[in-house]
Short mmCIF file of C-alpha atoms in Angstrom, two decimals:
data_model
loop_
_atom_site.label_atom_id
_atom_site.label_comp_id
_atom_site.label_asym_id
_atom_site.label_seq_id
_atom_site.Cartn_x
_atom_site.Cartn_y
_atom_site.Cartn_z
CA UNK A 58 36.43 -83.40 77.07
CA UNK A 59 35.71 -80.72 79.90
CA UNK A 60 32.56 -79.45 78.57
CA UNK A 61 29.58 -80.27 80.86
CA UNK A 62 26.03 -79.38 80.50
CA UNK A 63 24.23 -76.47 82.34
CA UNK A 64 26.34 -73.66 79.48
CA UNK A 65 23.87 -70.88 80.37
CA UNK A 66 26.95 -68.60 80.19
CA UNK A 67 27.15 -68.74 76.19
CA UNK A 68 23.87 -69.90 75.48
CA UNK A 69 21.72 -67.27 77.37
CA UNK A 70 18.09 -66.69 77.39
CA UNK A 71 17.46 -70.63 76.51
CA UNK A 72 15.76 -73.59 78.59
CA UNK A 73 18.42 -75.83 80.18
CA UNK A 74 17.77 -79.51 80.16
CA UNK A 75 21.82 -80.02 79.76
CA UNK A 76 21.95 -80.36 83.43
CA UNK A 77 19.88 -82.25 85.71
CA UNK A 78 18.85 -80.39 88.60
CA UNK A 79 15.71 -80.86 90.42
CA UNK A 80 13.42 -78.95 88.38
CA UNK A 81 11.63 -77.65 91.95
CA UNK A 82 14.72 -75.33 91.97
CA UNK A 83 16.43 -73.79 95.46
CA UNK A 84 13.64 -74.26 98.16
CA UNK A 85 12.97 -70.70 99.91
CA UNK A 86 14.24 -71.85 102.99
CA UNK A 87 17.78 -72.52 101.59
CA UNK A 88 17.92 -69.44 99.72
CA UNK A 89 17.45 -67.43 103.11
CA UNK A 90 20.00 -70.17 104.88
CA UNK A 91 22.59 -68.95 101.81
CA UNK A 92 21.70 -65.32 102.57
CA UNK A 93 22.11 -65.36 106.35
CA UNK A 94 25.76 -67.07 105.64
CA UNK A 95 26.79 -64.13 103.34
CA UNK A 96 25.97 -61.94 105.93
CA UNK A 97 28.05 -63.83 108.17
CA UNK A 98 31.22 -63.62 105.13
CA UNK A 99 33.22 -61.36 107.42
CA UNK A 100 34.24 -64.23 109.30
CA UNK A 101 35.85 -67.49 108.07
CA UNK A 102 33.89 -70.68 107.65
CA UNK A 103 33.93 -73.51 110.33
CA UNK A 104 37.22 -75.52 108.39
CA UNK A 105 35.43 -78.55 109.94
CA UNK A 106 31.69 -77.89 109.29
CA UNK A 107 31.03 -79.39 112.47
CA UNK A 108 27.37 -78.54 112.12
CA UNK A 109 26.76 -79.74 109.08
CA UNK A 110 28.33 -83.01 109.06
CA UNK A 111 26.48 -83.84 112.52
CA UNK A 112 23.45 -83.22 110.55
CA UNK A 113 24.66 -85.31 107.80
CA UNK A 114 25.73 -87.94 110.14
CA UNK A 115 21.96 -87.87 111.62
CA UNK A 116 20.65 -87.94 107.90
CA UNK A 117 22.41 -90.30 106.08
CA UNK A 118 23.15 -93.48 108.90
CA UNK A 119 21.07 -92.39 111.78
CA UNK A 120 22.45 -94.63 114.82
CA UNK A 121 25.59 -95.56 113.43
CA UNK A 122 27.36 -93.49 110.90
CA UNK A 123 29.31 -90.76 113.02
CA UNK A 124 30.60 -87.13 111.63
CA UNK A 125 34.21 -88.76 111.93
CA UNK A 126 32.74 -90.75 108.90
CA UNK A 127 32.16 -87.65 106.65
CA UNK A 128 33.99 -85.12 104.52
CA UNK A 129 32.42 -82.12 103.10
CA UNK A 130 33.97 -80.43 100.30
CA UNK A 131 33.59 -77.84 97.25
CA UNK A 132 31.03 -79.83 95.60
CA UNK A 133 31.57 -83.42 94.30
CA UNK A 134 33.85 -82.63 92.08
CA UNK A 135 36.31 -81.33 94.63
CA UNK A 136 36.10 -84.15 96.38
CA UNK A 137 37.23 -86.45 93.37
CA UNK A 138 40.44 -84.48 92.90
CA UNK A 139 40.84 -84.73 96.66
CA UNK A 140 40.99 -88.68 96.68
CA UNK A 141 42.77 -88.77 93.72
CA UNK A 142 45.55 -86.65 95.44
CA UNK A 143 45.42 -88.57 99.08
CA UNK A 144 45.53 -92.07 97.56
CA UNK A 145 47.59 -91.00 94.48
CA UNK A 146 46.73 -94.32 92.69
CA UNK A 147 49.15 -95.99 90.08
CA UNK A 148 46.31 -97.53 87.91
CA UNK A 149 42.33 -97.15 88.10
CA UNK A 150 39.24 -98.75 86.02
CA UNK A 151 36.50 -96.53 84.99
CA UNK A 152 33.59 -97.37 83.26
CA UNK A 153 32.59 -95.71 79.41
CA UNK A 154 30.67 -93.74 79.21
CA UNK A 155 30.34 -92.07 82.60
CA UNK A 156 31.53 -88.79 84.50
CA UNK A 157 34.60 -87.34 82.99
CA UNK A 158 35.93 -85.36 86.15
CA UNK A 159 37.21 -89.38 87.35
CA UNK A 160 39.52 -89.38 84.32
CA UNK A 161 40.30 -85.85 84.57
CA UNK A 162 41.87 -86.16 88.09
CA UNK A 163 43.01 -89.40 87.91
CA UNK A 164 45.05 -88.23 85.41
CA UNK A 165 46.24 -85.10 87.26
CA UNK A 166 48.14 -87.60 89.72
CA UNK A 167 49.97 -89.47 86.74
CA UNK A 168 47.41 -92.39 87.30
CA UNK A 169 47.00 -95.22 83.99
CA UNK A 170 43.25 -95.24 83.09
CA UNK A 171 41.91 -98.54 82.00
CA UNK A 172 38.16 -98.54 80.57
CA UNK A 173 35.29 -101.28 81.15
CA UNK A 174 32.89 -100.17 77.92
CA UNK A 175 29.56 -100.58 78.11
CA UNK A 176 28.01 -102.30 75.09
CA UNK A 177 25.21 -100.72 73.51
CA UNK A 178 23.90 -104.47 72.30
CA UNK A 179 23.55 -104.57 76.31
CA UNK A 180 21.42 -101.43 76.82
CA UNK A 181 24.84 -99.76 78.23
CA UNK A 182 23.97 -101.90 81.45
CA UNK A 183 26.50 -102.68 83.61
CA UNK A 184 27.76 -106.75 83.85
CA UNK A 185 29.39 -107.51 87.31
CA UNK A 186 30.72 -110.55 85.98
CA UNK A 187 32.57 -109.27 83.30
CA UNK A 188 33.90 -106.25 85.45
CA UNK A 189 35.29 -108.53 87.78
CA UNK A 190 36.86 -111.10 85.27
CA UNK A 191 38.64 -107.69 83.83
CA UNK A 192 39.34 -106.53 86.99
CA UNK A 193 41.02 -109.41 88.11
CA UNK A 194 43.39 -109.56 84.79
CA UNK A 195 44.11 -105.93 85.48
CA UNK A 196 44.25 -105.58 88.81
CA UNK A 197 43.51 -101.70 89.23
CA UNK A 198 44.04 -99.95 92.69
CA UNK A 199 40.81 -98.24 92.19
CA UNK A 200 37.86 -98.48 90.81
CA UNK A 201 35.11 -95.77 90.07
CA UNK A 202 31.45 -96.26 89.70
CA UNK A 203 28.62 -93.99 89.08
CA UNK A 204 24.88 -95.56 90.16
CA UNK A 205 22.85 -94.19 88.45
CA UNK A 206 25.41 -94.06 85.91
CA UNK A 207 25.89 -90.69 84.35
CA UNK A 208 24.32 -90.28 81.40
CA UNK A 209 22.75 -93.26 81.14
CA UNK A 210 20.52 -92.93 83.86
CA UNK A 211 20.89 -96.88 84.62
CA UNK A 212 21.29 -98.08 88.52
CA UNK A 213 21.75 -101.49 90.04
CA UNK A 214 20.58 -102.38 93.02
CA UNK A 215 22.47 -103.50 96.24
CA UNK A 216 22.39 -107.09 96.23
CA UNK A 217 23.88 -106.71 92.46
CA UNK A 218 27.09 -104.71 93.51
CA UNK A 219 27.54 -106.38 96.73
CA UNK A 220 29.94 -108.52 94.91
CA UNK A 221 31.71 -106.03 93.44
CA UNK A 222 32.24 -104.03 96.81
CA UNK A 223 33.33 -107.96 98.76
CA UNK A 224 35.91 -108.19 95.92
CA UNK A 225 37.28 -104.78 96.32
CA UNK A 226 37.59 -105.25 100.17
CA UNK A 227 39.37 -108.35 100.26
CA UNK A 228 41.88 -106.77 97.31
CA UNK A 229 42.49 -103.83 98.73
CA UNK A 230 41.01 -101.94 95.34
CA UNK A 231 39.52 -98.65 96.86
CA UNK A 232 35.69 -98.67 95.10
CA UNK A 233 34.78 -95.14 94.75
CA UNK A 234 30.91 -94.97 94.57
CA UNK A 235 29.17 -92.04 93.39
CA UNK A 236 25.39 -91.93 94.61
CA UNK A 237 24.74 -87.86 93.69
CA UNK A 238 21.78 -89.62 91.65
CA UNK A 239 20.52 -91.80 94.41
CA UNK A 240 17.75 -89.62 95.68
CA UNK A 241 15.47 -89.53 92.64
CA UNK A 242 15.52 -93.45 92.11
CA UNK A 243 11.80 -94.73 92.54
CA UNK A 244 13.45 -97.18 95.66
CA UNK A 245 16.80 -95.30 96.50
CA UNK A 246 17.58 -97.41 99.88
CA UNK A 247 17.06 -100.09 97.86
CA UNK A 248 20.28 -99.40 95.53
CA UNK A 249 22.41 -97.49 98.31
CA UNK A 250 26.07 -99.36 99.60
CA UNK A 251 25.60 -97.48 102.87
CA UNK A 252 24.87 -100.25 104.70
CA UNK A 253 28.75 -101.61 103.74
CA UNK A 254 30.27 -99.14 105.21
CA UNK A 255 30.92 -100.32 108.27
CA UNK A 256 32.30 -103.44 107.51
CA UNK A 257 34.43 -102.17 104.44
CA UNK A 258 37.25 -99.62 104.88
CA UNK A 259 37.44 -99.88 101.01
CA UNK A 260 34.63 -98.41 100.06
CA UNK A 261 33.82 -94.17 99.52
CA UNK A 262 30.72 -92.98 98.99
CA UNK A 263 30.61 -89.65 97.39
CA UNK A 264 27.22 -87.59 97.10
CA UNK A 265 26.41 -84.07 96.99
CA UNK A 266 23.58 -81.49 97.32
CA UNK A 267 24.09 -79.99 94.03
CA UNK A 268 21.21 -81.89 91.80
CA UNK A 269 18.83 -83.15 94.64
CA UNK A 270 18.29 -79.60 96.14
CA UNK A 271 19.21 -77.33 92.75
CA UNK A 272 22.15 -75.36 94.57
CA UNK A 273 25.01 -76.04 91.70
CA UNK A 274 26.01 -72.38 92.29
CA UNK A 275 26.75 -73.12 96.07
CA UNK A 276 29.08 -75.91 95.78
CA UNK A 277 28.10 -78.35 98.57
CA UNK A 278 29.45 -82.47 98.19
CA UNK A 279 30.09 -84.39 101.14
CA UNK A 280 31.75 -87.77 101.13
CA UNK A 281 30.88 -91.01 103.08
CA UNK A 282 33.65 -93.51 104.88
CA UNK A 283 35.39 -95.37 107.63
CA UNK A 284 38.51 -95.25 106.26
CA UNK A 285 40.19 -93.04 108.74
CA UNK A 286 43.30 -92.96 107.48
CA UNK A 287 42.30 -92.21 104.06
CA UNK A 288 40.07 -89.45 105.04
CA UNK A 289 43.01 -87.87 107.18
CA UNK A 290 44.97 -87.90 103.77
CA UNK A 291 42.44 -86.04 102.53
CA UNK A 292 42.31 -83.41 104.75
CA UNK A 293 46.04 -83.09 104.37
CA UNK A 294 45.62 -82.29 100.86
CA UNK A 295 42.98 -80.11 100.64
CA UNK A 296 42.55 -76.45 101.21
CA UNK A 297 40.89 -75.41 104.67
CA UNK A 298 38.21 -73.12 103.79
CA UNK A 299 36.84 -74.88 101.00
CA UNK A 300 33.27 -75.44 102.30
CA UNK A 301 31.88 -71.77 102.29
CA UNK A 302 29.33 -70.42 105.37
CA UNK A 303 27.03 -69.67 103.23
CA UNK A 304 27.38 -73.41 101.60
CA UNK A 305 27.19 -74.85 105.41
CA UNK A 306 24.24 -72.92 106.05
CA UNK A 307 22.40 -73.90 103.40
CA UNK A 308 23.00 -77.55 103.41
CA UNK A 309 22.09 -77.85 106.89
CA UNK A 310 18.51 -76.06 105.61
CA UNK A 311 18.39 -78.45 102.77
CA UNK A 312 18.21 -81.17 105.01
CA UNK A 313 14.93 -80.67 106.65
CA UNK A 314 13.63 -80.12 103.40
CA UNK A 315 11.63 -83.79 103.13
CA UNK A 316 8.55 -82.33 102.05
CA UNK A 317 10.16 -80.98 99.28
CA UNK A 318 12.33 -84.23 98.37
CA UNK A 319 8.85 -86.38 98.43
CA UNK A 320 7.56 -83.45 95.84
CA UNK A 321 10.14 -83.79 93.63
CA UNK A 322 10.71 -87.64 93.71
CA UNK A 323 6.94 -87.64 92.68
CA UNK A 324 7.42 -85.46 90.04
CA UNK A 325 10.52 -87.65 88.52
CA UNK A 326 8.52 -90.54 88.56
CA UNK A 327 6.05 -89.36 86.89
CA UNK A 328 7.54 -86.90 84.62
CA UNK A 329 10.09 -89.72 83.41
CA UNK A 330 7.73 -91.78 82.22
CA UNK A 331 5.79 -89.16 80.26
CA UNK A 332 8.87 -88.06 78.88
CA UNK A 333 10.67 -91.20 77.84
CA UNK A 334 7.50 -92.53 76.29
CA UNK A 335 7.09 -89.11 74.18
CA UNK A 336 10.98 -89.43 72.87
CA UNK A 337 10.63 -92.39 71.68
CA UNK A 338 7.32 -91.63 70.06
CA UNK A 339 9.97 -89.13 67.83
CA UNK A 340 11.59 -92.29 66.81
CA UNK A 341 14.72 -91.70 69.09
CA UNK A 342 16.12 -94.25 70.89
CA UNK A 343 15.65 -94.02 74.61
CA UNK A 344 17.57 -96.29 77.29
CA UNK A 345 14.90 -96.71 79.94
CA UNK A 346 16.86 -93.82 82.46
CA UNK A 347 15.85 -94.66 85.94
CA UNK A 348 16.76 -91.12 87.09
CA UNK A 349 15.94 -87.43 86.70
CA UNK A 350 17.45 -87.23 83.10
CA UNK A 351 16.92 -89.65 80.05
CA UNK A 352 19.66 -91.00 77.97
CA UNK A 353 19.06 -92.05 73.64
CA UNK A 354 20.22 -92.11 70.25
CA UNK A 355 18.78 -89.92 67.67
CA UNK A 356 20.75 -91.58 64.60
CA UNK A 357 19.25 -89.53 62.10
CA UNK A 358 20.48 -86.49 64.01
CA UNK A 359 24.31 -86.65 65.05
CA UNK A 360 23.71 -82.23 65.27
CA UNK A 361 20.22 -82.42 67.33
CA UNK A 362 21.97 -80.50 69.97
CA UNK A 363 23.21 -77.48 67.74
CA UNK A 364 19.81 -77.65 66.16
CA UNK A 365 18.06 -77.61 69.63
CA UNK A 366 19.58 -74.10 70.08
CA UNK A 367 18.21 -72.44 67.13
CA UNK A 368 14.80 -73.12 67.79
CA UNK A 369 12.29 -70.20 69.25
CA UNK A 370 12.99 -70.58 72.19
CA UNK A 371 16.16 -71.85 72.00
CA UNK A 372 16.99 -75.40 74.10
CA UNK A 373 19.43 -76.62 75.61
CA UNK A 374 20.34 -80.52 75.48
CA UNK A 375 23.75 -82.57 76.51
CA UNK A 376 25.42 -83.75 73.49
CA UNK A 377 27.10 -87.02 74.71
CA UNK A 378 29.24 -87.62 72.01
CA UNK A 379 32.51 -86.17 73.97
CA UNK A 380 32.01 -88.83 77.00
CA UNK A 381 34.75 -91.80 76.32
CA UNK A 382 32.74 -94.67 74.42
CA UNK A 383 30.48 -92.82 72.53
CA UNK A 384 30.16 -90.83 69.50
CA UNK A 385 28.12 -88.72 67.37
CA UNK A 386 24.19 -89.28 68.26
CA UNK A 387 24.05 -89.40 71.62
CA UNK A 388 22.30 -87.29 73.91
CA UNK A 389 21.01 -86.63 77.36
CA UNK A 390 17.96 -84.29 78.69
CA UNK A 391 17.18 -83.59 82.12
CA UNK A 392 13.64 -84.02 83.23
CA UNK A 393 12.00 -81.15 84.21
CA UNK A 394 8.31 -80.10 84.72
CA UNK A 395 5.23 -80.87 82.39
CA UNK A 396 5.37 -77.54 80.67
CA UNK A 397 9.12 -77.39 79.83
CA UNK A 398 8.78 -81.15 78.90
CA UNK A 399 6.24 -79.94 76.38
CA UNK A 400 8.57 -77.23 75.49
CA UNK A 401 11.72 -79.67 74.68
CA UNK A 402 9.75 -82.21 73.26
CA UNK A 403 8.42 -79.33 70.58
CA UNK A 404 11.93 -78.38 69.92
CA UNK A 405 12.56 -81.95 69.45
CA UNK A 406 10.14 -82.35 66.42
CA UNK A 407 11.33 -79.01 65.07
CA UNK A 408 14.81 -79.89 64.75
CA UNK A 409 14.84 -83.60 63.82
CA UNK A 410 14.24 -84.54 60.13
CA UNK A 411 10.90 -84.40 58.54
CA UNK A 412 10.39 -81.82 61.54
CA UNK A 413 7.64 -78.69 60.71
CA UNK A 414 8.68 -76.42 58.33
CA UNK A 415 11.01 -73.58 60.22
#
């Protein structure tokens, strides 16, 4: 269950689309932000990365949203573990398939998982209705949701989950919202809860730098909330340091990166489309993604993953079938550039059935 994508480690030498990074990579200007912090290692980080979290502040709710509002941590993950520890839940609803690292530590705090499965016969889209009516019969204390979901790329916009977050505030369910995928919607304002925050102590927004700006290897997730009290719990339970300089340094240089953001938002878009139109040209079932990486089926292929690998040059793709509500068949790919689209797609027809002759 803890396998991710992004295994360069034991698959070296090979093109990644397991994990979906901007395909732009680091900009320059964070790379020499990251440097300039390592020279600065001798001394220990800011514990409160005042800095950054003003910038963040002046980023993200410009006007109203205030650093008090914001918690950085050790990527997105560690912030996960973090509220899972401060609120120490006694029963939470995820939805399957999504992110495993919810289960993983809600279950580190002793905490009952119920699922909400997505139906394939529903294009793995997400019914509001039907979470509620399950919600309401079993009444979890929180409630974890990934837009755009993870892997299946799908996103609803604000007006859709408004519902959802009115029903968690007036419950007192804590509705965790990861938005790490928000940036490379076509419209991501349009699908954003950040304009609830104000009005709904319930509500946690959790992004990150780690896929937008291609620093994975930095560790860099910030949180968004004005739940005070929860947020002090959180402190209490974490470790100070965990926000490196060099991390700090370069988020704060990822920020004025907007020229770089429009570039790659472009390229999504367009890339997306290319791609998703080609994969299904192989026959493969694709799930109309509205992010940077494209969820399908390839049926006649439960091992396309393993056969990915041995091409010439060997690819890498996420094989889905270890996320909770799927199975064999499944699989993601990031989307990357026009060449290294090229490049998977010819792996694709390689290693599917009826492929050219190896």
């Amino acid at each position: 269950m803890h396998i991710h994508g992004g295994d360069i480690y034991t698959y070296q030498g090979m093109l990644d689309f397991s994990a979906n990074i901007n395909p732009l990579g680091l900009p320059p200007a964070v790379v020499q932000a990251a440097a300039e912090g390592a020279a600065q290692a001798a001394a220990y980080p800011d514990t409160q990365c005042r800095d950054l979290r003003q910038a963040l502040a002046e980023a993200e709710g410009p006007g109203w949203l205030q650093p008090a509002n914001i918690i950085c941590g050790n990527g997105a993950a560690d912030l996960i573990f973090m509220l899972a520890l401060a609120s120490k839940p006694r029963r939470a609803m995820l939805l399957a398939p999504s992110f495993h690292e919810y289960e993983q530590a809600l279950r580190s705090v002793g905490c009952q998982i119920d699922y909400h499965y997505l139906k394939e016969a529903e294009g793995f889209r997400l019914d509001i209705d039907r979470l509620l009516a399950q919600m309401q019969a079993e009444k979890p204390d929180v409630l974890f949701i990934c837009n755009p979901n993870n892997p299946t790329g799908l996103a609803l916009p604000r007006p859709a989950l408004e519902p959802l977050a009115e029903h968690c505030r007036q419950t007192n369910i804590l509705l965790v919202l990861d938005e790490c995928f928000n940036e490379f919607l076509d419209e991501p304002q349009e699908y954003t809860l950040k304009p609830l925050l104000p009005d709904n102590p319930q509500l946690f927004i959790l992004k990150a730098f780690t896929k937008l700006y291609a620093m994975p290897g930095l560790r860099l997730g910030f949180g968004l909330c004005t739940n005070a009290a929860l947020l002090t719990k959180m402190e209490a339970c974490a470790q100070p340091w965990r926000v490196s300089t060099p991390a700090q340094l370069a988020g704060l240089a990822a920020l004025r990166e907007e020229a770089y953001v429009l570039q790659a938002q472009a390229l999504i878009r367009q890339e997306r489309a290319f791609l998703s139109a080609e994969l299904a040209k192989l026959g493969l079932v694709v799930y109309g993604s509205m992010a940077n990486y494209i969820f399908f089926r390839a049926p006649q292929a439960p091992k396309l993953a393993e056969a990915c690998r041995t091409q010439q040059p060997g690819v890498l793709i996420r094989d889905c079938s270890n996320y909770v509500g799927l199975e064999a068949g499944y699989f993601r790919v990031a989307v990357r550039t026009r060449p290294e689209n090229e490049q998977l797609l010819k792996a694709l027809r390689q290693a599917l059935p009826g492929g050219p002759a190896k």
